[in-house]
CSV table of C-alpha atoms in Angstrom, one decimal:
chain,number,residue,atom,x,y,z
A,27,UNK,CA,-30.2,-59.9,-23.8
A,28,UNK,CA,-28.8,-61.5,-20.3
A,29,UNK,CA,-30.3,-60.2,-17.5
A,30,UNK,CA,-28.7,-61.9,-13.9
A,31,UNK,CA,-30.5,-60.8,-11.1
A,32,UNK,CA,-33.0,-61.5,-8.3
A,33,UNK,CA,-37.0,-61.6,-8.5
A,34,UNK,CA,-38.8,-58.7,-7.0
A,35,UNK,CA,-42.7,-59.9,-7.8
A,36,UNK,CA,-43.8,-62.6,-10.9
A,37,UNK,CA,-47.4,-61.7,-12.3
A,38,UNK,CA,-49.2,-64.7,-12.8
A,39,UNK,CA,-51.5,-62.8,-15.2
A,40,UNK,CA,-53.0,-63.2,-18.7
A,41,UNK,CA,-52.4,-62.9,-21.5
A,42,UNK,CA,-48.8,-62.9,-20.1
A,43,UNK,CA,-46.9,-63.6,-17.1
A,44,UNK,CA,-44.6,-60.7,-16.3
A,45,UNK,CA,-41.4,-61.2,-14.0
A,46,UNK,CA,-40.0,-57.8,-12.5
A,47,UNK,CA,-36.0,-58.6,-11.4
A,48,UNK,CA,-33.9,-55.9,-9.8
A,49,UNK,CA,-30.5,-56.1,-11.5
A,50,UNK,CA,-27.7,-54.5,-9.6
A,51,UNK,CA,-25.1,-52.2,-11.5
A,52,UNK,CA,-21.5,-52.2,-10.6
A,53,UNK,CA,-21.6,-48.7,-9.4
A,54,UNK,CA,-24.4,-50.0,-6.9
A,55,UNK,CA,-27.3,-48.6,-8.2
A,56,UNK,CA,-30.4,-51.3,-9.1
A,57,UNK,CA,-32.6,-51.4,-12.7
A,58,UNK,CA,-35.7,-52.8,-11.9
A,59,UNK,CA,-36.5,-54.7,-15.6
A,60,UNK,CA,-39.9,-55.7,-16.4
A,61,UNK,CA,-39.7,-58.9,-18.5
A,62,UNK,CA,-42.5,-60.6,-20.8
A,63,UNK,CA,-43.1,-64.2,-19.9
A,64,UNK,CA,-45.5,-67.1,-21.8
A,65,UNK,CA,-49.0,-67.1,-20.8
A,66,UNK,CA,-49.9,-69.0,-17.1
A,67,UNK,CA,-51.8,-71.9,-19.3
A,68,UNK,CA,-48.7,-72.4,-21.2
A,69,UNK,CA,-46.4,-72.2,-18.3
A,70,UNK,CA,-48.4,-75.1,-16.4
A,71,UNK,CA,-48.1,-77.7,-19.4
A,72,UNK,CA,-44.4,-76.6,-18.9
A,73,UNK,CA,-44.5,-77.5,-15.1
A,74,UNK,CA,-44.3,-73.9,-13.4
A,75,UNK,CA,-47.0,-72.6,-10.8
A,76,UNK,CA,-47.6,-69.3,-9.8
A,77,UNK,CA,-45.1,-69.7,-6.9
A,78,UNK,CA,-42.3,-71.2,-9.1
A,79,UNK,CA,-40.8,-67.3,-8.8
A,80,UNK,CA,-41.3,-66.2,-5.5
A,81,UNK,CA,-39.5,-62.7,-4.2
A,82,UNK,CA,-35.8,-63.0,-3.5
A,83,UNK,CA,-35.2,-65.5,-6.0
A,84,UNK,CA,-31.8,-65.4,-8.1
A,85,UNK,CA,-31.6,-66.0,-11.4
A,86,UNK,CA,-30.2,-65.4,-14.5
A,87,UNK,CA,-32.6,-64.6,-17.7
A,88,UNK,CA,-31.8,-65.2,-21.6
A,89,UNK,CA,-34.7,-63.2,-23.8
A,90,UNK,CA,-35.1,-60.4,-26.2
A,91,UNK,CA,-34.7,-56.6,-25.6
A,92,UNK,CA,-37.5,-54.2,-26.4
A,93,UNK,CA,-37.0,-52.3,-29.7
A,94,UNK,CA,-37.4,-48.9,-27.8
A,95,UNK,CA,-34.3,-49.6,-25.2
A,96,UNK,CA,-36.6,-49.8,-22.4
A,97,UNK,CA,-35.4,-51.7,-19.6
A,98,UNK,CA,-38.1,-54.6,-20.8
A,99,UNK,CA,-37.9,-57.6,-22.4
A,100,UNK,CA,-39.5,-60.9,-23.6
A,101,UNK,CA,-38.1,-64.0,-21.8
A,102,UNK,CA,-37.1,-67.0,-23.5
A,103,UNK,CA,-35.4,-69.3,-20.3
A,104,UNK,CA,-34.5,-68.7,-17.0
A,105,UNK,CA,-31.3,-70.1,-15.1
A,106,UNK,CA,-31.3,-70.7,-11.1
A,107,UNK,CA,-28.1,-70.6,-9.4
A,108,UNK,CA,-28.2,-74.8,-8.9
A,109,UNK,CA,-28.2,-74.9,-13.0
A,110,UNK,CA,-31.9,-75.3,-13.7
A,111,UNK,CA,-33.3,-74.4,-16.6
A,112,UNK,CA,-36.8,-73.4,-17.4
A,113,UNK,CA,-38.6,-72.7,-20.5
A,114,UNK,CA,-40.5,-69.4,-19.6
A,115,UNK,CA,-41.5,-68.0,-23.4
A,116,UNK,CA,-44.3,-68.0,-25.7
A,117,UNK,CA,-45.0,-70.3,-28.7
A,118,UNK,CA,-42.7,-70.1,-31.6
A,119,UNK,CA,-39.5,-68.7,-29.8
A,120,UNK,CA,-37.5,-71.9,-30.1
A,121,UNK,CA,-39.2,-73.8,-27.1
A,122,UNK,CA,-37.4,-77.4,-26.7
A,123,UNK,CA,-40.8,-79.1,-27.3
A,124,UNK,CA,-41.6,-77.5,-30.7
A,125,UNK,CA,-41.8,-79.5,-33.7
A,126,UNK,CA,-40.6,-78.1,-36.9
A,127,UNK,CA,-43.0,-76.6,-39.0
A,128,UNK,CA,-44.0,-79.2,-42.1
């Protein structure tokens, strides 16, 4: 799933980070989706703080619907308007920095 939109609060919280982003709809009305991040340890060795999301902040998320349509998902990357790209998953979701299995 694609989900383009701007941050309303990032949870910096274990055992996952959670990033809620208001999406607005083209009749005007906003979802507010709550989407799954990696856990904070994970996200430091990846170079993000807790402030790397602050509120207000546009972006444009790649990730994995919920099974039970929910407006919720599990993130995989995050893109910022300049073209930055951030790994935001957990292990074994096709981070860059993951060696093949042996």
């Amino acid at each position: 799933v694609t989900i383009e939109g701007t941050v309303k609060e990032f949870k910096w919280v274990n055992p996952h980070s959670w990033l809620m982003i208001n999406v607005a709809k083209p009749d005007g009305t906003v979802e507010e989706w709550a989407v799954e991040g990696g856990a904070p340890s994970a996200l430091l060795r990846r170079g993000w703080t807790r402030d790397t999301l602050s509120a207000g902040t546009k972006g444009t998320v790649q990730g994995f619907m919920s099974k039970d349509g929910a407006l919720r998902a599990n993130a995989r990357d995050i893109t910022f308007p300049d073209g930055k790209k951030m790994f935001v998953g957990s292990a074994g979701t096709g981070a860059p920095d993951e060696r093949p299995e042996q």
